[in-house]
Every structure is written in C-alpha cells, then in structure tokens.
PDB file of C-alpha atoms (C1' of nucleotides) in Angstrom:
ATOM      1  CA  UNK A   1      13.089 -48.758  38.849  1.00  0.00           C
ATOM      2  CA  UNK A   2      10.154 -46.543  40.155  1.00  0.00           C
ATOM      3  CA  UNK A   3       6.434 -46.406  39.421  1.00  0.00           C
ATOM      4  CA  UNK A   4       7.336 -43.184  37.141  1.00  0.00           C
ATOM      5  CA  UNK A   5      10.011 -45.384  35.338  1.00  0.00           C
ATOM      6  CA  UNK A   6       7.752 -48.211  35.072  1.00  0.00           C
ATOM      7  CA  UNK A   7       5.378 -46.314  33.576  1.00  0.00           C
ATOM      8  CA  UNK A   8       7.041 -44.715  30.714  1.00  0.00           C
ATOM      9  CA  UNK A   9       8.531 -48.107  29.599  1.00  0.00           C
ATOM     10  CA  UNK A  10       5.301 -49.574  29.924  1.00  0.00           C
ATOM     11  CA  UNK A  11       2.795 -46.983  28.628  1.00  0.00           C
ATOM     12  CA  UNK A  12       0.839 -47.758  31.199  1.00  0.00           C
ATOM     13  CA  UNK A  13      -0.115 -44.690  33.803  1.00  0.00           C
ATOM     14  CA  UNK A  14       1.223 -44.377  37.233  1.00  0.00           C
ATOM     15  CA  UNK A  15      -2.648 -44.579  38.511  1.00  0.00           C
ATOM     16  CA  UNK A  16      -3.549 -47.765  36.737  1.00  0.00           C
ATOM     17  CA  UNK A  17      -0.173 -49.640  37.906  1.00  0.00           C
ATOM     18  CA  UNK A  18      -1.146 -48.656  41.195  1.00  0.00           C
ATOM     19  CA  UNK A  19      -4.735 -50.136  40.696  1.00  0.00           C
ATOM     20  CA  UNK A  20      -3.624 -53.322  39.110  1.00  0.00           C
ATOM     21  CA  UNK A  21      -1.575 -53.979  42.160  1.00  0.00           C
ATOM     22  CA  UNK A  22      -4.381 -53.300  44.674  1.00  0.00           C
ATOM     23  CA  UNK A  23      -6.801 -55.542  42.513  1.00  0.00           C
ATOM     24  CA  UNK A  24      -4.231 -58.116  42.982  1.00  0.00           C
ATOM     25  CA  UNK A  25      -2.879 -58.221  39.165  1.00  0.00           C
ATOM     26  CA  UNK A  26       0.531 -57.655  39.777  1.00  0.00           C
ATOM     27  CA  UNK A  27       2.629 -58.861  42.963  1.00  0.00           C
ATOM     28  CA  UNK A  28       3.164 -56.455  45.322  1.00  0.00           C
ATOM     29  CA  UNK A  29       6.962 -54.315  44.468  1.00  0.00           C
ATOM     30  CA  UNK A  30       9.528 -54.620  47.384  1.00  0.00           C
ATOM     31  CA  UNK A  31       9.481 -50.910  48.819  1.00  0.00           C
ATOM     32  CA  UNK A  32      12.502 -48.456  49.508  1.00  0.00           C
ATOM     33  CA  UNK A  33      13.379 -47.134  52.273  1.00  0.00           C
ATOM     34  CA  UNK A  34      10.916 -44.388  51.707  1.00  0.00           C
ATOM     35  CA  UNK A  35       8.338 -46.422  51.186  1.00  0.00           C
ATOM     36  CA  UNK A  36       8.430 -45.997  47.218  1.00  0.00           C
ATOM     37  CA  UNK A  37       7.505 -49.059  44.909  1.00  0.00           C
ATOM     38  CA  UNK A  38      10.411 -50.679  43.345  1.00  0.00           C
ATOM     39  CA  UNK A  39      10.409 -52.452  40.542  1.00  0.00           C
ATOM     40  CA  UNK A  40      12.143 -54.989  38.428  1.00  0.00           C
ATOM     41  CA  UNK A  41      12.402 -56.424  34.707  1.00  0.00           C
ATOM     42  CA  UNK A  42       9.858 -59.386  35.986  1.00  0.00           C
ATOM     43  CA  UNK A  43       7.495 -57.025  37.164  1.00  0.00           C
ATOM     44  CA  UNK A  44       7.713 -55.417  33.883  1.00  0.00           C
ATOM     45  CA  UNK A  45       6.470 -58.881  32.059  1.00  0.00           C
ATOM     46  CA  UNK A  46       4.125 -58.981  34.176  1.00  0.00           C
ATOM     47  CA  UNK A  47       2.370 -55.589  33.506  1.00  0.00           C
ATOM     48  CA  UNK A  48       3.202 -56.639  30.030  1.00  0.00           C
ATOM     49  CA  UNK A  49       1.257 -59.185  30.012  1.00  0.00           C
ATOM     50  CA  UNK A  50      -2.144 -57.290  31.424  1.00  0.00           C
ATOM     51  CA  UNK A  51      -1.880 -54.789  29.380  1.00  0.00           C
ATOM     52  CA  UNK A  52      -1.602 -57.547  26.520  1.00  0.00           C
ATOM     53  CA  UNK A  53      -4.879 -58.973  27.677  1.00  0.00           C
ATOM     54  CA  UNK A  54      -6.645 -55.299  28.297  1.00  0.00           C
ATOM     55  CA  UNK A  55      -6.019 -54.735  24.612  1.00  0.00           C
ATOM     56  CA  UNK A  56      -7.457 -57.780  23.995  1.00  0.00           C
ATOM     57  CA  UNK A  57     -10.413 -56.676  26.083  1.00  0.00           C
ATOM     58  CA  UNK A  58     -10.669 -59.270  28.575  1.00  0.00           C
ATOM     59  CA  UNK A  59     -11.916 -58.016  31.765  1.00  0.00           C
ATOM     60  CA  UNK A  60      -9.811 -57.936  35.072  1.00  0.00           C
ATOM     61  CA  UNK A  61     -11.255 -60.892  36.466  1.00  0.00           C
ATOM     62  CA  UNK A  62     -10.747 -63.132  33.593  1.00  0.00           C
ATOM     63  CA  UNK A  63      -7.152 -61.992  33.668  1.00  0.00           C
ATOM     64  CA  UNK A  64      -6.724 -62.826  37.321  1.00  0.00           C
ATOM     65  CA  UNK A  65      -7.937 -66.131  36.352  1.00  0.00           C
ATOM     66  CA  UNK A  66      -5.419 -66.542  33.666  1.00  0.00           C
ATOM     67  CA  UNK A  67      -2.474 -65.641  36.038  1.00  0.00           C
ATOM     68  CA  UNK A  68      -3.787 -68.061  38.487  1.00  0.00           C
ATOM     69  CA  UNK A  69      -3.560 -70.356  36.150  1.00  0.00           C
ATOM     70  CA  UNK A  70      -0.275 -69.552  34.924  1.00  0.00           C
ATOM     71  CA  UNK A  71       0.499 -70.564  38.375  1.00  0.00           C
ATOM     72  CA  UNK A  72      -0.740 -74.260  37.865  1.00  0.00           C
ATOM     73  CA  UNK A  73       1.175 -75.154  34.732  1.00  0.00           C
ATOM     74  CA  UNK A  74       0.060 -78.666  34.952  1.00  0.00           C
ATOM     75  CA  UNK A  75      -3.913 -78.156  34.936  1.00  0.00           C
ATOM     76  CA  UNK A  76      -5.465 -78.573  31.713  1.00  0.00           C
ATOM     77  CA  UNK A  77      -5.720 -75.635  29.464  1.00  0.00           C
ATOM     78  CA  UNK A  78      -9.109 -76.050  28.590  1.00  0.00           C
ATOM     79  CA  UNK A  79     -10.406 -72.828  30.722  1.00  0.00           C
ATOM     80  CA  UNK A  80      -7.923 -70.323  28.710  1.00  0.00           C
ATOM     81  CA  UNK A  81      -9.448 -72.018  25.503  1.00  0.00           C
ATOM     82  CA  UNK A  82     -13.309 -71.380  27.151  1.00  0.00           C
ATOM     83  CA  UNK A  83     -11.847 -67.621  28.032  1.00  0.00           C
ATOM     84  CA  UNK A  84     -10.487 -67.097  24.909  1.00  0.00           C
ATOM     85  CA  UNK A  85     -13.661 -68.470  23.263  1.00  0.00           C
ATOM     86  CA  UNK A  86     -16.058 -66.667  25.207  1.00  0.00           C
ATOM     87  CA  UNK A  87     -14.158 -63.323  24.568  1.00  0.00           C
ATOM     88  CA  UNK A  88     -14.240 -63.890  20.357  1.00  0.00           C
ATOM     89  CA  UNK A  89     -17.986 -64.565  20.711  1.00  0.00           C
ATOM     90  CA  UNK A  90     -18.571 -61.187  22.708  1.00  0.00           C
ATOM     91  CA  UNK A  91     -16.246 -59.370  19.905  1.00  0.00           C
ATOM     92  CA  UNK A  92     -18.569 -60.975  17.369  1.00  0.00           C
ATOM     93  CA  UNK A  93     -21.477 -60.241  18.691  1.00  0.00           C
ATOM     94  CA  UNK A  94     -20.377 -56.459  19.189  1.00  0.00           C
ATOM     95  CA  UNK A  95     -18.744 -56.020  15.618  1.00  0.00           C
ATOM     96  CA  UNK A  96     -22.818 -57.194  14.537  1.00  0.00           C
ATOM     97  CA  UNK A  97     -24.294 -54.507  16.687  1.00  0.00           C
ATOM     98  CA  UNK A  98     -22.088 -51.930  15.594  1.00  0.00           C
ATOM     99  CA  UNK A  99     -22.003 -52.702  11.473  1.00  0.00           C
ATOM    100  CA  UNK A 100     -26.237 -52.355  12.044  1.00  0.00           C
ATOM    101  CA  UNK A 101     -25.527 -48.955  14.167  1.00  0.00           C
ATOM    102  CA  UNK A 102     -23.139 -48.362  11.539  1.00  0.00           C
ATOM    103  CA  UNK A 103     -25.620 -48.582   9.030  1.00  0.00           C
ATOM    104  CA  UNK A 104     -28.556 -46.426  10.520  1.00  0.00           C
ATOM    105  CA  UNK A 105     -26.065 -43.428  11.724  1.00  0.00           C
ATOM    106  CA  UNK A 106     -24.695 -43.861   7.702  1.00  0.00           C
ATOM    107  CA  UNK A 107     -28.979 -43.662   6.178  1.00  0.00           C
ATOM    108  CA  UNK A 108     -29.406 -40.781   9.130  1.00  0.00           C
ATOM    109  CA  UNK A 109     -26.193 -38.614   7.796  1.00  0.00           C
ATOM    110  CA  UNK A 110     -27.944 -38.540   4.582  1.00  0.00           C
ATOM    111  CA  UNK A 111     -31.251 -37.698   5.706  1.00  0.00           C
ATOM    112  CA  UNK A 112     -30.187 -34.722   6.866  1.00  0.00           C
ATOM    113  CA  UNK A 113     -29.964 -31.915   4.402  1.00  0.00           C
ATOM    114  CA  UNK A 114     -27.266 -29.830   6.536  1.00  0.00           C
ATOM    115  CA  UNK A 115     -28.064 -26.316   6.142  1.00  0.00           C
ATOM    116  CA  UNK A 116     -31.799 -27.271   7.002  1.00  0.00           C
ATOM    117  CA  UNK A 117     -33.786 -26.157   9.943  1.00  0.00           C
ATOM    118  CA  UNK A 118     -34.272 -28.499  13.270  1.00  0.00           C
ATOM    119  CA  UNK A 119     -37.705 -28.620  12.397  1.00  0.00           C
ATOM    120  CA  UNK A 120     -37.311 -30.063   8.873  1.00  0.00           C
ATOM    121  CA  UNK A 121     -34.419 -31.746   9.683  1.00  0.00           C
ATOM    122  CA  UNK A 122     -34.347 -35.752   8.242  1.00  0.00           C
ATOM    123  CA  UNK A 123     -31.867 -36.589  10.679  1.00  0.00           C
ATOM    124  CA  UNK A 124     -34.498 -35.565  13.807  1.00  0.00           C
ATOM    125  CA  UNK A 125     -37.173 -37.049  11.501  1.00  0.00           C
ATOM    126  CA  UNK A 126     -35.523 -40.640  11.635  1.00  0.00           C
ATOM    127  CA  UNK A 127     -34.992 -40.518  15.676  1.00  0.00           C
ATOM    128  CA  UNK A 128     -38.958 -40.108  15.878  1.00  0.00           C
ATOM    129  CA  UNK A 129     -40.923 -43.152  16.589  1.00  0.00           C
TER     130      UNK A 129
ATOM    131  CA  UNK B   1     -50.318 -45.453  33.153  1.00  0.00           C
ATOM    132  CA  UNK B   2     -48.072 -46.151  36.073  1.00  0.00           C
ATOM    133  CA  UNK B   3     -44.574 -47.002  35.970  1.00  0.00           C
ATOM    134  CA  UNK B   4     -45.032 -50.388  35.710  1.00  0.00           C
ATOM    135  CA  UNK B   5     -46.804 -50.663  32.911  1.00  0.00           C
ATOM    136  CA  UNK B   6     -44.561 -48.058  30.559  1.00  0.00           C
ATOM    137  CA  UNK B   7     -41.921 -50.099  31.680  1.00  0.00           C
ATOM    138  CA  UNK B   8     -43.266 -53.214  29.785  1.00  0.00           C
ATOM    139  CA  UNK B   9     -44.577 -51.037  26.988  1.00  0.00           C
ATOM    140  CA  UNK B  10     -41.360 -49.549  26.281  1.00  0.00           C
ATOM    141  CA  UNK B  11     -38.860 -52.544  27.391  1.00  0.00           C
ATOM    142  CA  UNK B  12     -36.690 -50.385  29.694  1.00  0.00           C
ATOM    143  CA  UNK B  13     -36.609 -51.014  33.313  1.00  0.00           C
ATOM    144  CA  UNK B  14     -38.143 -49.581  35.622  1.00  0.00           C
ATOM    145  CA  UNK B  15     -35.053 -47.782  37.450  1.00  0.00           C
ATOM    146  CA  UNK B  16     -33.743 -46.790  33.737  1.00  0.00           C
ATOM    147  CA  UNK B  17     -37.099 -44.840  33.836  1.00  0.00           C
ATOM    148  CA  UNK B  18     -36.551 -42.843  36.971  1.00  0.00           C
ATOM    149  CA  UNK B  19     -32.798 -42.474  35.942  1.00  0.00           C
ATOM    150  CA  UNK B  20     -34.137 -41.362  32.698  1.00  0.00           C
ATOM    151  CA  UNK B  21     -35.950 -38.605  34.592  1.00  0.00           C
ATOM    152  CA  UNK B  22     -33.375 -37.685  37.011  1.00  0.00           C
ATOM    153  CA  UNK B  23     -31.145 -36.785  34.915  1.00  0.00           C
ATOM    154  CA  UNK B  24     -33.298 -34.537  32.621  1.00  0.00           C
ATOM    155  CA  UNK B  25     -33.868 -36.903  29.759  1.00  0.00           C
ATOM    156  CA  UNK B  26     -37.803 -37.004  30.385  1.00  0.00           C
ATOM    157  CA  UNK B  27     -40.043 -34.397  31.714  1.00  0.00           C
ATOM    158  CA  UNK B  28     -41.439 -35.263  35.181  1.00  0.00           C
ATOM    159  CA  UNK B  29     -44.699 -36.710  35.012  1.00  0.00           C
ATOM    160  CA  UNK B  30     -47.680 -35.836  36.855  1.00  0.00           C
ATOM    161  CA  UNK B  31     -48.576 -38.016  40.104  1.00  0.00           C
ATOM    162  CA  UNK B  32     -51.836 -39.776  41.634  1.00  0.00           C
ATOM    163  CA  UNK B  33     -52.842 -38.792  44.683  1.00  0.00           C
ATOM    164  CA  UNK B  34     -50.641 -41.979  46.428  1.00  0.00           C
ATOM    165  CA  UNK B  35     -47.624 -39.949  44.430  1.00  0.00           C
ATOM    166  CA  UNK B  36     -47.003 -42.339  42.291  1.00  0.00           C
ATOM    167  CA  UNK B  37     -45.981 -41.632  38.717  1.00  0.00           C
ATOM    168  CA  UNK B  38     -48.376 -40.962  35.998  1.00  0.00           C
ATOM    169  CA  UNK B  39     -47.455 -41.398  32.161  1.00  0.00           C
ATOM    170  CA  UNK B  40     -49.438 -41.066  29.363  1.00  0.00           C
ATOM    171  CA  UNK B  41     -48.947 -41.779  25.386  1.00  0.00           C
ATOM    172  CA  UNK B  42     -46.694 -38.346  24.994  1.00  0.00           C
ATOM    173  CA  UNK B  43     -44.922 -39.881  28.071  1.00  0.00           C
ATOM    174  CA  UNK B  44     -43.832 -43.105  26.342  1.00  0.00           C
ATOM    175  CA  UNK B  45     -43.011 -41.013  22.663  1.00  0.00           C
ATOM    176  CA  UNK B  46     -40.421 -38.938  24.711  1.00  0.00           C
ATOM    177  CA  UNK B  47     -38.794 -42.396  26.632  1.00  0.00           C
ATOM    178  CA  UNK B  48     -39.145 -44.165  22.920  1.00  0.00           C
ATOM    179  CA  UNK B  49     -36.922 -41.288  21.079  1.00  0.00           C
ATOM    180  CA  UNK B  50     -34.109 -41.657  24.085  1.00  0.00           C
ATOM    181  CA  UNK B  51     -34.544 -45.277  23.382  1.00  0.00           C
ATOM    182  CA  UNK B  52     -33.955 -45.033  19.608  1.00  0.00           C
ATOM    183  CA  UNK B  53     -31.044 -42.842  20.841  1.00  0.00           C
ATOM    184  CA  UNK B  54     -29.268 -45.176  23.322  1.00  0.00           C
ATOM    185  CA  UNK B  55     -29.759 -47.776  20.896  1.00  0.00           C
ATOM    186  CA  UNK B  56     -27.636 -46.067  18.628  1.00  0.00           C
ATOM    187  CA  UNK B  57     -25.073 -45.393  21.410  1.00  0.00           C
ATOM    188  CA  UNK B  58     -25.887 -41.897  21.502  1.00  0.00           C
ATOM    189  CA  UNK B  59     -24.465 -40.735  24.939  1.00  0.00           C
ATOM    190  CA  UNK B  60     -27.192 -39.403  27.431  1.00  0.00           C
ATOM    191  CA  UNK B  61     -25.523 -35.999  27.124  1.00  0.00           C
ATOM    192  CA  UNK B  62     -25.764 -35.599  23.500  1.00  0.00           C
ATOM    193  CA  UNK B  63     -29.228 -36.859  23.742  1.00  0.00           C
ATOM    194  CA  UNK B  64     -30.185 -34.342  25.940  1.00  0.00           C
ATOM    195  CA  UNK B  65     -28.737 -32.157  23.297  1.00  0.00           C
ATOM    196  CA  UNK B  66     -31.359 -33.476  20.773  1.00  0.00           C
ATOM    197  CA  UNK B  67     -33.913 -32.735  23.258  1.00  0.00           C
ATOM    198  CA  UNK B  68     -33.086 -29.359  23.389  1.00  0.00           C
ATOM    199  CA  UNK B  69     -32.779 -28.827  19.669  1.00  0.00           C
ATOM    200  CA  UNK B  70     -35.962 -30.056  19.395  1.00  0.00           C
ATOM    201  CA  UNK B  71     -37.655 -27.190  21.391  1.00  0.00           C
ATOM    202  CA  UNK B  72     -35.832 -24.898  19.169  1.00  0.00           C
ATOM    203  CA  UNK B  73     -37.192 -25.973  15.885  1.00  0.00           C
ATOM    204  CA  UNK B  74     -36.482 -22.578  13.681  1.00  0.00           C
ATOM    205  CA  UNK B  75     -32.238 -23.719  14.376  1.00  0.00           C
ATOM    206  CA  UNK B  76     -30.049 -24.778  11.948  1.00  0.00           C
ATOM    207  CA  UNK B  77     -29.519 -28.431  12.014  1.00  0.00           C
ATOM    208  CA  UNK B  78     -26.108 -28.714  11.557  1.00  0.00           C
ATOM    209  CA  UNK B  79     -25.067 -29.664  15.119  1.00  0.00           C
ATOM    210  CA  UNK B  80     -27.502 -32.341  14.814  1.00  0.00           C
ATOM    211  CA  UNK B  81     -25.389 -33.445  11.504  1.00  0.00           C
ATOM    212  CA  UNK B  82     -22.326 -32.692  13.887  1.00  0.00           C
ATOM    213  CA  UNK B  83     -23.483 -34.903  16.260  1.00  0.00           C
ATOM    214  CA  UNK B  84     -24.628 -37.996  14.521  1.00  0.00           C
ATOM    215  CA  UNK B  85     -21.466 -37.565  12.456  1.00  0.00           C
ATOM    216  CA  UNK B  86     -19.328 -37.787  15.479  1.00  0.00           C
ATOM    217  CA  UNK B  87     -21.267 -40.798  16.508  1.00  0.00           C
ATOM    218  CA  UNK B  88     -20.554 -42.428  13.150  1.00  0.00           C
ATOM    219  CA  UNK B  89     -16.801 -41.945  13.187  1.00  0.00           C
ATOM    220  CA  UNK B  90     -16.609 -43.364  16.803  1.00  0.00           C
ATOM    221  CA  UNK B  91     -18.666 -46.782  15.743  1.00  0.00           C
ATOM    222  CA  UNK B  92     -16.164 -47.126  12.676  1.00  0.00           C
ATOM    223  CA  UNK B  93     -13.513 -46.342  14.464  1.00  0.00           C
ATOM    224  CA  UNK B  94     -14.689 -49.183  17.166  1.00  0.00           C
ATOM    225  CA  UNK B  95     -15.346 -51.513  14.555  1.00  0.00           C
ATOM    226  CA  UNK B  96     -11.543 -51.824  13.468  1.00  0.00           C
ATOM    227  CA  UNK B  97     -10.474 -51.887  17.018  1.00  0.00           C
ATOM    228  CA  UNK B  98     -12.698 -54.779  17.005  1.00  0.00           C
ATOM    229  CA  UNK B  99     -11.718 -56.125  13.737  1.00  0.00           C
ATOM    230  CA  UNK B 100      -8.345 -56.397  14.725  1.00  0.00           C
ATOM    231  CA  UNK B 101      -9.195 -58.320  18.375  1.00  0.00           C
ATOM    232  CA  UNK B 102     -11.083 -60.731  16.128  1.00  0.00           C
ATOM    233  CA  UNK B 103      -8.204 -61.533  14.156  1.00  0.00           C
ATOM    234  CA  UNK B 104      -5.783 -61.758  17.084  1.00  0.00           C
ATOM    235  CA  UNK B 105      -8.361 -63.735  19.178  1.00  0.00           C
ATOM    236  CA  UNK B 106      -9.129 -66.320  16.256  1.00  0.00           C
ATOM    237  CA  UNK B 107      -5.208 -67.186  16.209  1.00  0.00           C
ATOM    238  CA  UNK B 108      -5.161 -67.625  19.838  1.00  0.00           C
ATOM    239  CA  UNK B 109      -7.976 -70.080  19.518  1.00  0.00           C
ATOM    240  CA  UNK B 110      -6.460 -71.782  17.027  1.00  0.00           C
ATOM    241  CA  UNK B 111      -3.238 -71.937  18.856  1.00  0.00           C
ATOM    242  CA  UNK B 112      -4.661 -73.780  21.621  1.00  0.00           C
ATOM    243  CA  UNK B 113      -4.686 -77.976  21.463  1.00  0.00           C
ATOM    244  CA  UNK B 114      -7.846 -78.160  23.824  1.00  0.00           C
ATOM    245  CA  UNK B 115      -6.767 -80.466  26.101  1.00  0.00           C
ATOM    246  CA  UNK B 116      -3.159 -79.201  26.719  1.00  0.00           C
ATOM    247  CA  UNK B 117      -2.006 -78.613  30.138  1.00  0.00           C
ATOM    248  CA  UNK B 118      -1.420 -75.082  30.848  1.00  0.00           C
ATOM    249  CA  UNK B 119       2.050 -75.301  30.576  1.00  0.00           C
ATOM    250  CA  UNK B 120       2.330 -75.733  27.062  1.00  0.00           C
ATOM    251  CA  UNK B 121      -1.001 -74.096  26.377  1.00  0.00           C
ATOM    252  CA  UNK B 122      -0.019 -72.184  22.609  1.00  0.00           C
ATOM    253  CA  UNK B 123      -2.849 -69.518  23.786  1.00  0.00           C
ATOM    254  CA  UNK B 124      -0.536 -68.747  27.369  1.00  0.00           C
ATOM    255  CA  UNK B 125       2.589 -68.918  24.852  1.00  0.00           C
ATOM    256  CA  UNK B 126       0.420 -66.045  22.775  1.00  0.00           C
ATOM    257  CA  UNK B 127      -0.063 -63.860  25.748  1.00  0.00           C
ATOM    258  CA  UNK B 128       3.164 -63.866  27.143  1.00  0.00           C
ATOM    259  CA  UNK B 129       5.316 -60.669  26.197  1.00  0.00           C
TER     260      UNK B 129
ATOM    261  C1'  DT C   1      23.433 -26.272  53.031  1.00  0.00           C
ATOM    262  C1'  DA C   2      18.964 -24.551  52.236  1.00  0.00           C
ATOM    263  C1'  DT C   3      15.219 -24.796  49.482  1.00  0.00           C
ATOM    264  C1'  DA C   4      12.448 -25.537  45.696  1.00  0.00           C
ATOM    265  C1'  DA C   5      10.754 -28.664  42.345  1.00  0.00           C
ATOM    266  C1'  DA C   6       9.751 -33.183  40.964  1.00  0.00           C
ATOM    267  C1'  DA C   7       8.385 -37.574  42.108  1.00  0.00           C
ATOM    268  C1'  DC C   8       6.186 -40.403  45.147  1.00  0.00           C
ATOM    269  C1'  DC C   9       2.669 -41.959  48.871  1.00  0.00           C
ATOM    270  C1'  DT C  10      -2.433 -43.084  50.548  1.00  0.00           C
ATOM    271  C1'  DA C  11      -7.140 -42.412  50.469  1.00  0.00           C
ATOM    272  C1'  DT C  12     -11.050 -40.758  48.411  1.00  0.00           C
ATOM    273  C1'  DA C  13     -14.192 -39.171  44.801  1.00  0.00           C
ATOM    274  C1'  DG C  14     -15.563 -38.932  40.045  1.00  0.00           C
ATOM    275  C1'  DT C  15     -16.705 -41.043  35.355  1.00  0.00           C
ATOM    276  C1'  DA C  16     -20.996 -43.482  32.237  1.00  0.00           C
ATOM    277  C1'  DA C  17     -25.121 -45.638  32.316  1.00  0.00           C
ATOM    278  C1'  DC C  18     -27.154 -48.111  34.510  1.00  0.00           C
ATOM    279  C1'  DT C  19     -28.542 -52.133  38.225  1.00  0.00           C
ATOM    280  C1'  DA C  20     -29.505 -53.589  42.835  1.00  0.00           C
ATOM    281  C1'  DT C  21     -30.800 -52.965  47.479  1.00  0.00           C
ATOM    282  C1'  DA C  22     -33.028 -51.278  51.842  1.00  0.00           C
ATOM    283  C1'  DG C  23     -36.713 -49.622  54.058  1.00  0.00           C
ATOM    284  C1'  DA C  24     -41.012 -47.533  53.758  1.00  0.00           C
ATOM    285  C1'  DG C  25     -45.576 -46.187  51.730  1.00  0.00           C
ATOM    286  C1'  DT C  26     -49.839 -47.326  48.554  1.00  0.00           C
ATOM    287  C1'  DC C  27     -53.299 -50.007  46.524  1.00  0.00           C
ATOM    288  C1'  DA C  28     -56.312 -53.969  44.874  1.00  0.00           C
ATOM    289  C1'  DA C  29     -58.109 -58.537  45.846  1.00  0.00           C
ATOM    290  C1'  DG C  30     -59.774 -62.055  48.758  1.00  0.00           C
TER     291       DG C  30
ATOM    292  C1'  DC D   1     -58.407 -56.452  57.211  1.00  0.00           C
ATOM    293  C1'  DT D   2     -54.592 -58.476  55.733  1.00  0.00           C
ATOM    294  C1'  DT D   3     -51.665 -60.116  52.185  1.00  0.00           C
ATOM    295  C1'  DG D   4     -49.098 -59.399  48.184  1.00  0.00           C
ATOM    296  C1'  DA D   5     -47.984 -56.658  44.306  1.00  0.00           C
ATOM    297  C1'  DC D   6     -46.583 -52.319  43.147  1.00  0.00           C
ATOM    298  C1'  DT D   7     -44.488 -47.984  43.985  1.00  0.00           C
ATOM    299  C1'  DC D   8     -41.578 -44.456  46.425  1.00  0.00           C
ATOM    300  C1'  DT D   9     -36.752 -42.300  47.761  1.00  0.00           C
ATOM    301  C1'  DA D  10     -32.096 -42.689  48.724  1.00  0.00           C
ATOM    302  C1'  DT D  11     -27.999 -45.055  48.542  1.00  0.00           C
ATOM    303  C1'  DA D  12     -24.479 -48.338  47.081  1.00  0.00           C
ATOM    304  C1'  DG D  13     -22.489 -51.268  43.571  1.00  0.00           C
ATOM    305  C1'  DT D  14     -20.738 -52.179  38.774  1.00  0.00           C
ATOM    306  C1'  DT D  15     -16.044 -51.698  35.376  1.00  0.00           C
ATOM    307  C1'  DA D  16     -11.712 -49.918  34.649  1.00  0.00           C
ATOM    308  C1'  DC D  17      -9.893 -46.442  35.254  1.00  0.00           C
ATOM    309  C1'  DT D  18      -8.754 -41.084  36.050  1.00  0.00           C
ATOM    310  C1'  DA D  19      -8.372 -37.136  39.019  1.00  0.00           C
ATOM    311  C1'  DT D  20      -7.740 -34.857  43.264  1.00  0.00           C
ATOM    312  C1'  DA D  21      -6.232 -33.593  48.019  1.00  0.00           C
ATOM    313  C1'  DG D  22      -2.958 -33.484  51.269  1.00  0.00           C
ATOM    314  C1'  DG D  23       1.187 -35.226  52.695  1.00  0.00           C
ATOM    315  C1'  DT D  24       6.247 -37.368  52.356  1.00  0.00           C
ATOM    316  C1'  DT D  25      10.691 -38.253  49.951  1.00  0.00           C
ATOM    317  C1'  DT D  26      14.101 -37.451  46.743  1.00  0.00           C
ATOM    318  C1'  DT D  27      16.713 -34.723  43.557  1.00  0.00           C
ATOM    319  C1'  DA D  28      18.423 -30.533  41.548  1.00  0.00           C
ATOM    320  C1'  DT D  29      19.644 -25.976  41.923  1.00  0.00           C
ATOM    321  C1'  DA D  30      21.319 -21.588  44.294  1.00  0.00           C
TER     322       DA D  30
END
DNA sequence: TATAAAACCTATAGTAACTATAGAGTCAAG
DNA sequence: CTTGACTCTATAGTTACTATAGGTTTTATA
C-alpha cells in the first residue's frame, strides 16, 4: 500500500509517517518505480506500535530505544522497566501540577462576577501579586 | 536594577526576561548609559503577573490578552471569564488524558518481572499491537 | 489519447515557549 | 590596567509535529 493508504488505516498523517521514517522510527519502505513509498502489513505493526507509545507519551527517543531493544531479545529487560518507570513518575508528577492549577483556575472562575467591569473584576484581582 | 538582579528576584531566567520583552509581554525598560537594561519595582510587578500567568499555563498570547484588558479597565470582564474558563476545561480535560496513561502505565509496570530478558519482557508484550 | 485531478515526492519553514550559544561591549575590583 | 563578571544582540536548537512550495507520478475522465 501507499503512504495515503497507510495513513488512513493507521490514523496517523501522511506528514508524521514521513517524519518517523526520517527520525529513524520506522525502516525505510521499498520504493516503486516512481519513487513512491510502499508499504506492507509489517510496516503497519510497526507504526502501530509508535503510535502506541506516543499515546502513552513517551518521547521519540525513548521509543527508538525500545525498538533497539526489541532488536536484542536476549538483553535484560530492566531498561523498558526504568522507561516505563520514569514515564509513570513524569505522569504523576504532571497530574499534581495540574489538580493544583486545577484548583486556582476553579477559586479564579468564581471570583469573577461575570457581567463586572475589568477593573473590578476578581478574576484580574487574583492574577495580581 | 539590572537584569541580573530581577532575574534572581523574580526566578525567571535571564533570556525568559528578554523573550518576555520581545514578544510584547513587558514594556521595554529604560537603559543606563552602557545600554544596559534598567528595571525598577513596577518592572518586576508586570514580569510577576506573566509569571502567575505561565504558572497557570496561560499561553503567552492570552496573557498578552490580559495585559491589554487591563489598560482598558471600564470593559466588561467576561472575556477574562472566557478565558480562564477555557483554560480550566483544557487542564481537566488533560488531567483524564493523564488519568488514563497512569492506569495503562501502572499495568505495564506491573507486567514487567524486572529481570526478564527482553524477549519475554510482559511490558514489550503490552506494547506490541 | 489527451488532460485534468489526485496522490505522491523532497526540502524548507513554522509552531510554542523557551534555552543555549557566539561574539562583542560594559563595568567594578584589585 | 587588566581580569572577570555581567550585559548586549542575533541566531540556532529543542520536541513533535504541521504546513507550504514547487515539482513528479498515477489515475480517472472526456
């Protein structure tokens, strides 16, 4: 199939297939004789599995690493459990942030008295200081 | 007080400053004769209220909309209401994208036997399709 | 068969909000 | 008077894409 092709089945767009190849994420698609990318049901698992990882947030790089290491099946799986570790912490550590931004946008909403002026509005009072 | 100096007084780096300023967020301040940049107390009240801003993931470009609506006092406030009501709706609607990462991430880590080889790795298993 | 439309190609620039660097000028202390 | 700390501007790099320009190939229609 074609990059068009792959990208409906995928969801992914024709622009970021084309990126994940040249960052070295996917193997490179035999060509046809026009020089368009072909592709096959294994390339399709593999863009499968990137765009598993993307939703999971893990940057490009860490992926890379994990299809490197796909590639070594005997090494010891201790670096996916470090990756894997690493990304729940920074997931934790964001959901924090955001439930205490959650909480002063939620206090700010209420300050404000909506058909009030700028000038005496408690929403612009609270971004003071 | 020079650049330096606000920099530590406000916790923002130095470049962030002169970003700041370039793109609008900050009036430009007055210079010594050597033309470097002189800021005084209203200097540091105007970089604290973009602070309080950013730290509440309020896009520069909004912000700058703040800034504006706060040289028109006599306005209604509503599109500051708008605004900080659009903000909360993204963070809430981040914070169940990130609730449900959590979840999937915690199974992964529990799927993993540490010191596995990569091959049978229950984490790679996880990823795969 | 001609041609137009759709799909594809590469290379480059833009996005957000900074951070980092290069290369030069300014200023205070010893 | 020189050294080191600080500042200046301008530019490039970051992440993960998205968008565009300008060109080629394929497919569908007349």
């Amino acid at each position: 199939m074609k990059i068009g092709q792959l990208s409906k089945v995928s969801g992914c767009s024709i622009q970021t297939i084309r990126y994940y190849e040249k960052e070295g994420l996917l193997n490179r698609p035999s060509r046809s004789e026009g020089n368009f990318r072909l592709y096959d049901e294994k390339s399709l698992k593999e863009l499968e599995f990137v765009k598993h990882c993307r939703n999971l947030d893990i940057p490009l790089l860490d992926i890379k690493t994990l299809i490197d290491l796909k590639h070594r099946p005997e090494e010891s799986c201790s670096s996916i459990n470090d990756l894997i570790a690493k990304q729940l912490d920074l997931v934790n550590q964001r959901i924090k942030e955001l439930n205490a931004l959650k909480s002063e946008l939620q206090i700010m909403k209420k300050a404000c008295s909506s058909d009030s002026t700028v000038e005496r509005c408690g929403i612009m009072k609270t971004l003071e200081v």
